[in-house]
Coordinates of C-alpha atoms and ligand atoms in Angstrom, one line a residue:
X1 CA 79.2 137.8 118.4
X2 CA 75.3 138.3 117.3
X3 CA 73.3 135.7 118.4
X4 CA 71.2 133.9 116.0
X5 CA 67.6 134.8 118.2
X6 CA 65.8 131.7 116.3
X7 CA 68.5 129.2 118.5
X8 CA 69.0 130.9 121.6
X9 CA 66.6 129.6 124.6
X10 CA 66.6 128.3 128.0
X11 CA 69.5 126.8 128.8
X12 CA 72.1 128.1 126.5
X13 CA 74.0 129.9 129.0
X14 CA 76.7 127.9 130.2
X15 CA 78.9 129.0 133.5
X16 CA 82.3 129.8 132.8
X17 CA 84.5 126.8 134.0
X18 CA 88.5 128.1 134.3
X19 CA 90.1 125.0 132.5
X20 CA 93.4 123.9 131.0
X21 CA 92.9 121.3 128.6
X22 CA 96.2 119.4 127.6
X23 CA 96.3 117.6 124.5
X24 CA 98.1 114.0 124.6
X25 CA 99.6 113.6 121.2
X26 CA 98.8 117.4 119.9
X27 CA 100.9 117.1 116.8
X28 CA 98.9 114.8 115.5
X29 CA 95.6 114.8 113.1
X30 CA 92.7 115.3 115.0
X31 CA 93.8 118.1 117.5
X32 CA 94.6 120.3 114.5
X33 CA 91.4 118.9 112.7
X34 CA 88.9 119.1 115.2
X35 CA 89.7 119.7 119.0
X36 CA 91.9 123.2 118.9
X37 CA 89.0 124.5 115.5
X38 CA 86.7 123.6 118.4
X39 CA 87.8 125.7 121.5
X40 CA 88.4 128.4 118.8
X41 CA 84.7 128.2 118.5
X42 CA 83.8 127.4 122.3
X43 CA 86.2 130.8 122.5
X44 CA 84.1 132.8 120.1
X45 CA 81.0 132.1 121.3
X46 CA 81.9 133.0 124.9
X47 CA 81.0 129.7 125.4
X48 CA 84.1 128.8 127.8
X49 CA 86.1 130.8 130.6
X50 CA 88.0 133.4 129.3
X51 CA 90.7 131.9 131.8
X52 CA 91.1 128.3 130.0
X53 CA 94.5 127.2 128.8
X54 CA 95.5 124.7 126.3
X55 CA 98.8 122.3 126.4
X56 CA 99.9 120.3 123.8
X57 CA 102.0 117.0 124.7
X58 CA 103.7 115.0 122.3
X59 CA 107.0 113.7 121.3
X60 CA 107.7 116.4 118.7
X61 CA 110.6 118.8 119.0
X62 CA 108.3 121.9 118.6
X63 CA 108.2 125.1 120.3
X64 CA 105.1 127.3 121.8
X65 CA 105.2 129.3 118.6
X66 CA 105.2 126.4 115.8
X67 CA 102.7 124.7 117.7
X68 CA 100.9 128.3 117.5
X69 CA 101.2 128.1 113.7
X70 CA 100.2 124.5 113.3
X71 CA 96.7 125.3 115.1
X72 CA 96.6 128.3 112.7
X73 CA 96.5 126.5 110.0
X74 CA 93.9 124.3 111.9
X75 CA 91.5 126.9 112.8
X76 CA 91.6 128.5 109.4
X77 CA 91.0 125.3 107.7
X78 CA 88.4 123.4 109.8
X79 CA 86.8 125.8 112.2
X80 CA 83.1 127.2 111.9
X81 CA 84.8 130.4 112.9
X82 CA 87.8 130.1 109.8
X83 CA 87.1 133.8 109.0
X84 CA 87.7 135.2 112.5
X85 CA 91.1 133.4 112.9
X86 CA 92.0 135.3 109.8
X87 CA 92.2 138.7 111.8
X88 CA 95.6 138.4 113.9
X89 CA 94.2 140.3 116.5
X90 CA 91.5 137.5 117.4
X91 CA 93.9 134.8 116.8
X92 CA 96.6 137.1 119.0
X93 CA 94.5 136.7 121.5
X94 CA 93.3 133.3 120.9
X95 CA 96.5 131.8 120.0
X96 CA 98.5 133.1 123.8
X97 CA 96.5 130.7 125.5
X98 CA 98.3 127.9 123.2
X99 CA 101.3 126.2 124.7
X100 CA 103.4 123.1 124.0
X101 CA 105.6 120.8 126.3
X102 CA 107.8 118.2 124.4
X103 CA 107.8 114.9 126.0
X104 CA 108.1 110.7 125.1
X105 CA 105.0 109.5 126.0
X106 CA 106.6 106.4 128.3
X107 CA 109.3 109.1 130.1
X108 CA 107.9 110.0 133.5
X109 CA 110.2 112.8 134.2
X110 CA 108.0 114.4 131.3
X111 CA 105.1 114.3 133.4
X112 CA 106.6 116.2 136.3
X113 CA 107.6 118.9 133.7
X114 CA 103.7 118.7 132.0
X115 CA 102.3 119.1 135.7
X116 CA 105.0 121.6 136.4
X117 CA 103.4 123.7 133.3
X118 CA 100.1 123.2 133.7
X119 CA 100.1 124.1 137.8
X120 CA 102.4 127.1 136.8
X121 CA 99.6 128.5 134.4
X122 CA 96.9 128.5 137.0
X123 CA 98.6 129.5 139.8
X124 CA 99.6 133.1 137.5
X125 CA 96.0 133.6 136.7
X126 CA 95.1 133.0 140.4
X127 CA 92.6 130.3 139.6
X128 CA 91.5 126.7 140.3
X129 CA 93.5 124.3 138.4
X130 CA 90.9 122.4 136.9
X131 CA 92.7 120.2 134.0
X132 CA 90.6 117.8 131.4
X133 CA 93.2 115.8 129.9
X134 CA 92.6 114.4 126.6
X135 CA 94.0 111.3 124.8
X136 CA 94.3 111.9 121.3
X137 CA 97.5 109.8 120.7
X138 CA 97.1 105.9 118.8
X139 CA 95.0 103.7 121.4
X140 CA 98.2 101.6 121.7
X141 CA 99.8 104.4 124.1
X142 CA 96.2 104.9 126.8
X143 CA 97.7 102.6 128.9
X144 CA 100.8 104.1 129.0
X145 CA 99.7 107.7 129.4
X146 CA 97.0 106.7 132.3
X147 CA 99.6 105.2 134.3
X148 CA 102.5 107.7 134.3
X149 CA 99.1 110.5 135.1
X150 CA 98.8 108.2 137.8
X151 CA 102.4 108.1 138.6
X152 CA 102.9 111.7 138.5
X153 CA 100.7 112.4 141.1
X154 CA 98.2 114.4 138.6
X155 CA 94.8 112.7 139.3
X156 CA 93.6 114.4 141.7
X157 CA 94.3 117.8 142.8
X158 CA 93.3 120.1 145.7
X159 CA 93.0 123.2 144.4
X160 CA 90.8 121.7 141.0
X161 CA 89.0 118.8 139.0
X162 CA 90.9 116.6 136.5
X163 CA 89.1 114.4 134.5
X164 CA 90.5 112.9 131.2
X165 CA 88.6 112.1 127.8
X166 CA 89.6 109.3 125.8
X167 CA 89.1 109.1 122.0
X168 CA 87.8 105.9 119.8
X169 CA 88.4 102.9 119.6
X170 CA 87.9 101.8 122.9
X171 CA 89.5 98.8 122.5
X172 CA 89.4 96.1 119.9
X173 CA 87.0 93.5 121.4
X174 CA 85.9 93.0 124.7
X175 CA 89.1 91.7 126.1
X176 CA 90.7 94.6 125.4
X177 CA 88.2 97.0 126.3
X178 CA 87.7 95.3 130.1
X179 CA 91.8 95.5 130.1
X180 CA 91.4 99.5 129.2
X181 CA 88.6 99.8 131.6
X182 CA 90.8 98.6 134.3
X183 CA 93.9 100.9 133.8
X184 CA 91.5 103.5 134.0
X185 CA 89.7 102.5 136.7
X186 CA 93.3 101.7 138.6
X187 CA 94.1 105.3 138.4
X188 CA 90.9 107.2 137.9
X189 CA 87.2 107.3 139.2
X190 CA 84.6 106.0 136.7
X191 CA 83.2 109.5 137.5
X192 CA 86.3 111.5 136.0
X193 CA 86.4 109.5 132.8
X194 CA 84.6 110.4 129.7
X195 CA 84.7 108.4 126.6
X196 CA 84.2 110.2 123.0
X197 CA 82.0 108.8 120.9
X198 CA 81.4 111.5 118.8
X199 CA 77.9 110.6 117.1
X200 CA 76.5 111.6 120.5
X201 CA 77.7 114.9 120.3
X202 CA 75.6 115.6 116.9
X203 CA 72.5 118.0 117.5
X204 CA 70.1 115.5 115.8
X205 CA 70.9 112.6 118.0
X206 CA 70.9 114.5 120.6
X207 CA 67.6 115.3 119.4
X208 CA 66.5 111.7 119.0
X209 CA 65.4 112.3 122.9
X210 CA 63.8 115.5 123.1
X211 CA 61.5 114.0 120.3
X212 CA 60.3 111.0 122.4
X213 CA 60.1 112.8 125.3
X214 CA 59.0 116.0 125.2
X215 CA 56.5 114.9 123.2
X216 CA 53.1 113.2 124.3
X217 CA 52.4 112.0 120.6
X218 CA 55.2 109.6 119.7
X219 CA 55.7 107.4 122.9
X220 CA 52.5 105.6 123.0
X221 CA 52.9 104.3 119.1
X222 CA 56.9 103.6 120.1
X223 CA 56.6 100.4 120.4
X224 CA 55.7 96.4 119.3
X225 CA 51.9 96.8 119.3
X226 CA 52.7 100.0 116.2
X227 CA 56.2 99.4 115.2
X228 CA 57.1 97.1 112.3
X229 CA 60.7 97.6 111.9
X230 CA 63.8 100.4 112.7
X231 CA 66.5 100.7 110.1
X232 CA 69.7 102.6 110.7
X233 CA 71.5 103.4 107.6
X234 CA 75.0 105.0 107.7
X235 CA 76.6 105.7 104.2
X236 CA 79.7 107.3 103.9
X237 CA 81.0 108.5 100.6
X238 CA 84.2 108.6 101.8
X239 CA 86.6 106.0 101.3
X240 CA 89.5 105.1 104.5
X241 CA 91.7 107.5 103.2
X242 CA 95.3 107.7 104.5
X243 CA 94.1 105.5 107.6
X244 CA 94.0 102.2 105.8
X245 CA 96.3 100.4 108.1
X246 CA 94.3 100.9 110.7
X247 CA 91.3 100.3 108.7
X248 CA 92.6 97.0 108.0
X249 CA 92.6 95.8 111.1
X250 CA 89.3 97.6 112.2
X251 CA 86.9 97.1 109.5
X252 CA 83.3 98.3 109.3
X253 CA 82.1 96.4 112.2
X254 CA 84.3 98.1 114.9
X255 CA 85.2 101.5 113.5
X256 CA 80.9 102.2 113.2
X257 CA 78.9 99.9 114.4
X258 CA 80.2 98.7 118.1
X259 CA 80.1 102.4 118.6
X260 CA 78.3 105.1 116.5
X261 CA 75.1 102.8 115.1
X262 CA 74.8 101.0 118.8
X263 CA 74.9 104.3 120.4
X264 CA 72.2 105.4 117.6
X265 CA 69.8 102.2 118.6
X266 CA 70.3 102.8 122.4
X267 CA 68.9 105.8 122.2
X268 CA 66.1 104.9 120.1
X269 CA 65.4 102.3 121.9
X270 CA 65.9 102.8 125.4
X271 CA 62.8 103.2 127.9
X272 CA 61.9 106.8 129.8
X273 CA 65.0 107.4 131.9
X274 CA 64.0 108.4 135.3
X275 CA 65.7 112.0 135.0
X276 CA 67.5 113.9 132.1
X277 CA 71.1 113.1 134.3
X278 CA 73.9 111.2 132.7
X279 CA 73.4 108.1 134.9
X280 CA 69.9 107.8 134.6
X281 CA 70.0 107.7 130.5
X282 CA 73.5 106.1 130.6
X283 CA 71.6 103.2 132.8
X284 CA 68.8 102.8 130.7
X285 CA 71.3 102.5 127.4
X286 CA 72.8 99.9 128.9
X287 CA 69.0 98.1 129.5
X288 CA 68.8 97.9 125.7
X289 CA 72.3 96.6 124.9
X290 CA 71.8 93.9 127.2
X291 CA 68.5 92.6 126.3
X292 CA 69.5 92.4 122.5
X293 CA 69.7 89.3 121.5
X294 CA 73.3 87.7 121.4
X295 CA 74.1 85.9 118.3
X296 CA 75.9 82.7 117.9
X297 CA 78.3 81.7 115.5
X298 CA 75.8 79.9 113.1
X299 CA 73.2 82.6 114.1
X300 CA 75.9 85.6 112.3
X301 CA 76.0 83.7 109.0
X302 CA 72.3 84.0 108.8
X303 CA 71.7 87.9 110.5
X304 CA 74.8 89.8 108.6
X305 CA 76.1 90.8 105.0
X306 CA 79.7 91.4 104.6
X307 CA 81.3 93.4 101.5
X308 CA 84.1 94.9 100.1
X309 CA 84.4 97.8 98.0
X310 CA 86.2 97.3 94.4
X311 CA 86.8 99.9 91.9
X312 CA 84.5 102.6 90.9
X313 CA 83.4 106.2 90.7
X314 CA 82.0 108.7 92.8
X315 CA 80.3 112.1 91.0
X316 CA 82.5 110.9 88.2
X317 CA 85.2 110.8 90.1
X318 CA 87.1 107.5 89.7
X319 CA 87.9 105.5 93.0
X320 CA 90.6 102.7 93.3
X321 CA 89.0 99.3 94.7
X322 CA 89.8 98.7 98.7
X323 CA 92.5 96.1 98.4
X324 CA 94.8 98.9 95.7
X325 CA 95.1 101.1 98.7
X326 CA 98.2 101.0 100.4
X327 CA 98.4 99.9 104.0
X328 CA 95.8 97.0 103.4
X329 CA 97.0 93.5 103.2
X330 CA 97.1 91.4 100.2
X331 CA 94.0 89.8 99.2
X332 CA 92.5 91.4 102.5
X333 CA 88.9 90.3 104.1
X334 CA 88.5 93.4 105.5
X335 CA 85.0 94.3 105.1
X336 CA 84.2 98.3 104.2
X337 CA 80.2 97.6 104.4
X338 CA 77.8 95.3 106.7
X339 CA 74.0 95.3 107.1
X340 CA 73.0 93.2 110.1
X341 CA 69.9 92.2 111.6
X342 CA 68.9 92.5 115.4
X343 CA 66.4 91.1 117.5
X344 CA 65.6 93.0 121.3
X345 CA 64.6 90.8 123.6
X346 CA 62.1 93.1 126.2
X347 CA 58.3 93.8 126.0
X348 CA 59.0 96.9 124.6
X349 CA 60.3 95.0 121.0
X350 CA 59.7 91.9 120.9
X351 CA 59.4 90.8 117.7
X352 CA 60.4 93.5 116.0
X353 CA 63.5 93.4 113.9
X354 CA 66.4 96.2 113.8
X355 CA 68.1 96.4 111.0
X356 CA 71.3 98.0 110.5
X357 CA 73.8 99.0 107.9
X358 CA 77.1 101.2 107.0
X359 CA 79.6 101.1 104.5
X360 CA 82.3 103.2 102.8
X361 CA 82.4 104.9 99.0
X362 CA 78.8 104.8 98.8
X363 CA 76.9 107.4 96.1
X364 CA 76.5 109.9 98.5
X365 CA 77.0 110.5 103.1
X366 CA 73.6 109.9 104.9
X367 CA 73.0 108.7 108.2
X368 CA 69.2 108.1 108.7
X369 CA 67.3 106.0 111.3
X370 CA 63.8 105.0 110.4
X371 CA 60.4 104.0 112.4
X372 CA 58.1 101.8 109.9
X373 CA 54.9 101.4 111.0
X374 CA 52.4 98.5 110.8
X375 CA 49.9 98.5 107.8
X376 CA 46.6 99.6 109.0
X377 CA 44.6 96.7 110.3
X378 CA 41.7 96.5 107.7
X379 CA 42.0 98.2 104.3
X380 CA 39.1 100.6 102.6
X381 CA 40.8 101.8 100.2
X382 CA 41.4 99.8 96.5
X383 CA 44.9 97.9 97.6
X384 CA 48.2 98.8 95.2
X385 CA 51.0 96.8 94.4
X386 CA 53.4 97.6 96.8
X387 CA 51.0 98.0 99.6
X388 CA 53.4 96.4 102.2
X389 CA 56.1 98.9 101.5
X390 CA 53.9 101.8 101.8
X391 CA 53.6 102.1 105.7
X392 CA 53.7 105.5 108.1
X393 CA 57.8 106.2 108.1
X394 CA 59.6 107.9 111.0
X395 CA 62.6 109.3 109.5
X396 CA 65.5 110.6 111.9
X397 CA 67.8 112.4 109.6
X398 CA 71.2 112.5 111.5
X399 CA 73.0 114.1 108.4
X400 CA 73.3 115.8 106.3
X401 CA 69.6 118.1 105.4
X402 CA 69.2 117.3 109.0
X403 CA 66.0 116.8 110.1
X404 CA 62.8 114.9 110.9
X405 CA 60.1 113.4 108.2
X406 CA 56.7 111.9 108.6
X407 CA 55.8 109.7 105.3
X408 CA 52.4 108.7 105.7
X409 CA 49.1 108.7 102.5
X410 CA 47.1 111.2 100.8
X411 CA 44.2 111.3 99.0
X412 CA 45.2 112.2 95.2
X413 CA 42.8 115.2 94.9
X414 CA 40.5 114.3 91.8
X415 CA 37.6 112.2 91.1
X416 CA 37.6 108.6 93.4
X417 CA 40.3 107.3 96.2
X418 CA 43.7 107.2 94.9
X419 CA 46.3 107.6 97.1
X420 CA 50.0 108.6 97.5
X421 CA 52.7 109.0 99.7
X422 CA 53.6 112.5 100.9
X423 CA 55.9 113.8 103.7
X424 CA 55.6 116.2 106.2
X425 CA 59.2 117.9 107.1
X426 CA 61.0 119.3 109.6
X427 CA 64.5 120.7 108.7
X428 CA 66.6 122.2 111.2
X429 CA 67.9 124.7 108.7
X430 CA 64.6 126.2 107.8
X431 CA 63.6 126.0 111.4
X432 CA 66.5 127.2 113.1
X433 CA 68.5 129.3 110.6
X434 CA 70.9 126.6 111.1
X435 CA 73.3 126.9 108.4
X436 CA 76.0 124.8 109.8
X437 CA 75.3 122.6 113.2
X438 CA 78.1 123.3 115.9
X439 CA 80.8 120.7 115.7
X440 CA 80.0 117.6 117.6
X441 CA 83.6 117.8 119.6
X442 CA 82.2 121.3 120.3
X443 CA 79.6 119.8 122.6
X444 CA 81.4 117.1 124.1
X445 CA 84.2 119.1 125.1
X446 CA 82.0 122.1 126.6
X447 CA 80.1 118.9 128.3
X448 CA 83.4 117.5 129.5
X449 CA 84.4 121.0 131.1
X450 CA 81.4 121.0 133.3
X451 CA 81.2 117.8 134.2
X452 CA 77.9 116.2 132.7
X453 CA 78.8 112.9 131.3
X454 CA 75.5 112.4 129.2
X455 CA 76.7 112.3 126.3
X456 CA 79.7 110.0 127.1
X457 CA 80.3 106.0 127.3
X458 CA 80.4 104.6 130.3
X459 CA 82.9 102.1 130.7
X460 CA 80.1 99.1 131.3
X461 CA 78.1 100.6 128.2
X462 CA 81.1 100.3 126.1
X463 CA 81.4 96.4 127.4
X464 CA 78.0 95.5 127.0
X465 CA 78.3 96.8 123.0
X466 CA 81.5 95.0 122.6
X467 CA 79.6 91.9 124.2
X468 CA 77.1 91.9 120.9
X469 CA 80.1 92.6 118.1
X470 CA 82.5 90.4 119.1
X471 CA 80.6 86.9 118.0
X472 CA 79.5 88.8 114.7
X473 CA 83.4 89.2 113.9
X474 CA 84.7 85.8 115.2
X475 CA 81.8 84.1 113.4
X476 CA 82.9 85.6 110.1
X477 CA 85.9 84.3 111.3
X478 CA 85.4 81.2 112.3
X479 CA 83.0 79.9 109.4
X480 CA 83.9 82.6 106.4
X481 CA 80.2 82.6 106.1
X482 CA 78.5 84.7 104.7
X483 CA 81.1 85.1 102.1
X484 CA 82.4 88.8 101.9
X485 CA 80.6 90.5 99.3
X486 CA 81.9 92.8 96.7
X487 CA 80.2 95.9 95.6
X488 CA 81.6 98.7 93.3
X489 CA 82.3 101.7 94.6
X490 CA 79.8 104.4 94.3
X491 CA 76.9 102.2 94.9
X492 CA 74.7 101.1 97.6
X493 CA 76.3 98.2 99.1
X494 CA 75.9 94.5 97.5
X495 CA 73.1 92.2 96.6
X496 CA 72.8 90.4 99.9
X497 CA 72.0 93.4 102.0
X498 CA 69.0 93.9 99.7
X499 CA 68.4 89.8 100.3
X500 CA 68.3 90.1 104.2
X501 CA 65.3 92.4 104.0
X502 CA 63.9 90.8 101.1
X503 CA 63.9 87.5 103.1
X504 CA 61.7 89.2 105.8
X505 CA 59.4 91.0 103.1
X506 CA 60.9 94.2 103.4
X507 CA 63.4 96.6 101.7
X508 CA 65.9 99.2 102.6
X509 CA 64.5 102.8 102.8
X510 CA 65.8 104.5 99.9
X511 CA 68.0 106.9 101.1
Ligands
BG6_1 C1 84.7 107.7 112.7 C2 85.2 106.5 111.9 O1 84.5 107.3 114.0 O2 83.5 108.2 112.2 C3 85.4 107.0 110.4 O3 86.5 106.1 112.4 C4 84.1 107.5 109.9 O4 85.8 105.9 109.6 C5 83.6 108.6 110.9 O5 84.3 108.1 108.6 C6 82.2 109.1 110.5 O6 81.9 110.3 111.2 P1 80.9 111.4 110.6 O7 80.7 112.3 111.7 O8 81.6 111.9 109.4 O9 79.6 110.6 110.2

């Protein structure tokens, strides 16, 4: 493969790592979707041990070669690498390293056989059996899987690591979550466990770091003494599609911003970690989500916006209203946007207000988190109307045109002082040559393979974010108040989002 000499630098090269990976539930959505288009990748780039296996576990009568098919149809559709898979010789090669074991998920006698499999194909190629398993089954069957791993004896192994990766949602509220963390924690070492949260495996958050710390210029100004507020906008365009009974249950609240948009502010926010090492950041992470600010029932009413989505149209494109979909309940309170309003309580931001918000079938998919500044402290210059809404601007660009921008004023060129907002870009595309970012499971499962847990949940992070969202969803509950909004679909979000700011003197960033 030709290397793309505008991305390669220190630290690209990664040491081979001889792996198995075995899929829990591999008939279902997201292995064909994302994990198996990702090794393909990982494989094409040399990225991975030419000895790595893969075994796919799951109730599903299907043999080696079906399963072989399934992934073809995978690779071809979702991989970065779609045209390679295309020449049977690649995918020939590719595609002997598939392999499938049929199996209930609650039989242990499966387990023998998967371990059986999975010890066979390591001991033929003469090498350590290292094994990341990874859950990507319904949450409803981790507890289940963990303990029959346990049971079969396949947590720890002589001759290899095993560690296991666990997809979203991490429970429903912090109950559950604690109970999760505890059947893992009965079975495996905190160490061995690596929980997805995919947003951390995007190149621009990854990049939210390197920007405030390899950099002298932005630290010093990163804070309350410069900072007026952060906003963290996450619009999706898409609707729940064929996940709706799920959906229903979830709602916006869980399925984005207990995970994504907190892992989003935690890294934003967080102080210098002592070292670039997954406990160090994953320590500091866990600072910030523990000194923001709890909120109590009455508080919620007065931080959050609720909505729903009714009917509308996206690029002309007409969309049926939340509540027609099938698989939500009747009359259901399920909200599909929120905006909420955070306070962090440490010397770092005190007083300065984070605001957050997410929906679904919005006009377009951005995710963007954005640094205002504070107004300069004594005017020259003739003031203009909107002169509170035309601070400095930060803007993080998570995706898509990823990138970073700096808004900040100009002199109009001409006779007098007038000014105007300009920008100054950076686009990882133009920089880069970046046409498409590697997938994010691309990253996290290279990362899980060698062990570095940086970009992973740990188990107490994951409590201390459930800690903040579960009042904000049992106030709702408990009071109905606010009152779930609706806004059409195709626009951006309802009135009272625009209210919350307004009520602070400000307004959302128009994304
Ligand atoms: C998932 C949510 O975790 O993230 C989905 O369950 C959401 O509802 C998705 O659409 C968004 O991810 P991305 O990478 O498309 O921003």
């Amino acid at each position: 493969m030709v290397e793309n000499p505008l991305r390669v630098g220190p630290g690209m090269e990664r040491p081979p790592n001889p792996v198995t990976v075995v899929i829990f539930g591999a008939t279902g959505d997201l292995t064909a979707r994302k994990l198996v288009p990702a090794l393909y990748s990982l494989v094409q780039e040399d990225q991975i041990s030419p000895h790595f296996e893969i075994v796919g576990f799951a109730r599903r009568d299907w043999a080696d070669d079906f399963f072989r098919e399934k992934m073809f149809e995978g690779v071809t559709r979702f991989s970065r690498f779609a045209e390679h898979a295309a020449d049977s010789a690649l995918w020939g090669q590719f595609s002997a390293h598939l392999h499938y074991v049929q199996g209930n998920f609650d039989q242990p006698e499966r387990y023998r056989e998967l371990d059986r499999t999975i010890a066979g194909l390591a001991q033929e190629q003469n090498r350590p059996d290292n094994r990341l398993y990874y859950l990507a089954t319904p949450p409803s069957w981790y507890d289940v899987i963990i303990e029959n791993i346990g049971k079969a004896g396949m947590v720890q192994g002589e001759n290899g690591w095993r560690r296991i990766v666990i997809e979203k949602p991490f429970g429903v509220d912090l109950a559950s979550a604690r109970a999760l963390n505890g059947t893992l924690h009965s079975v495996f070492d905190e160490s061995q466990v690596y929980r997805i949260d995919h947003y951390l495996g995007k190149e621009t958050v990854q990049n939210i770091l390197v920007l405030r710390f390899a950099n002298a210029i932005y630290e010093p100004i990163w804070n309350r003494r410069y900072v007026d507020h952060v906003q963290i906008s996450v619009a999706e365009s898409v609707g729940v599609g064929s996940r709706a009974g799920y959906y229903d249950q979830a709602g916006v609240v869980r399925d984005m911003f207990q995970n994504h948009i907190l892992q989003l502010l935690t890294l934003v926010a967080m102080e210098p970690p002592v070292a670039f090492e997954a406990d160090a950041i994953r320590d500091e992470k866990v600072k910030v989500l523990r000194a923001i600010r709890p909120q109590s029932v009455d508080e919620v009413a007065h931080h959050s916006v609720r909505a729903q989505y009714t009917d509308g149209a996206i690029n002309g494109e007409p969309i049926p209203g939340y509540c027609e979909l099938e698989g939500t309940a009747e009359g259901s309170q399920t909200p599909t946007y929120a905006a909420l309003r955070w306070q962090i309580d440490n010397w770092r931001w005190q007083g300065v207000p984070i605001y957050m918000r997410s929906g679904k079938c919005m006009p377009t998919r951005v995710s963007e988190i954005s640094i205002h500044f504070k107004q300069p402290p004594h005017l020259l210059f003739d003031a203009v109307d909107d002169e509170s809404l035309r601070s400095n601007v930060l803007a993080l660009r998570i995706q898509p045109d990823e990138g970073i921008s700096l808004k900040f004023e100009s002199k109009l060129p001409g006779q007098g002082v007038r000014r105007r907002p300009v920008t100054m870009d950076f686009r990882y595309g133009a920089s880069f040559g970046l046409v498409e970012p590697p997938d994010a499971y691309e990253r996290l499962l290279l990362d899980a393979m060698l062990g570095d847990a940086m970009l992973f949940t740990r188990g107490d992070e994951i409590e201390a974010a459930w800690q903040l969202i579960d009042p904000v969803i049992q106030g709702w509950e408990a009071s109905g108040k606010p009152d779930l909004e609706i806004y059409e679909a195709g626009t951006w979000g309802p009135p009272g989002a625009d209210h919350l700011l307004q009520s602070d003197g400000r307004r959302w960033r128009r994304l």
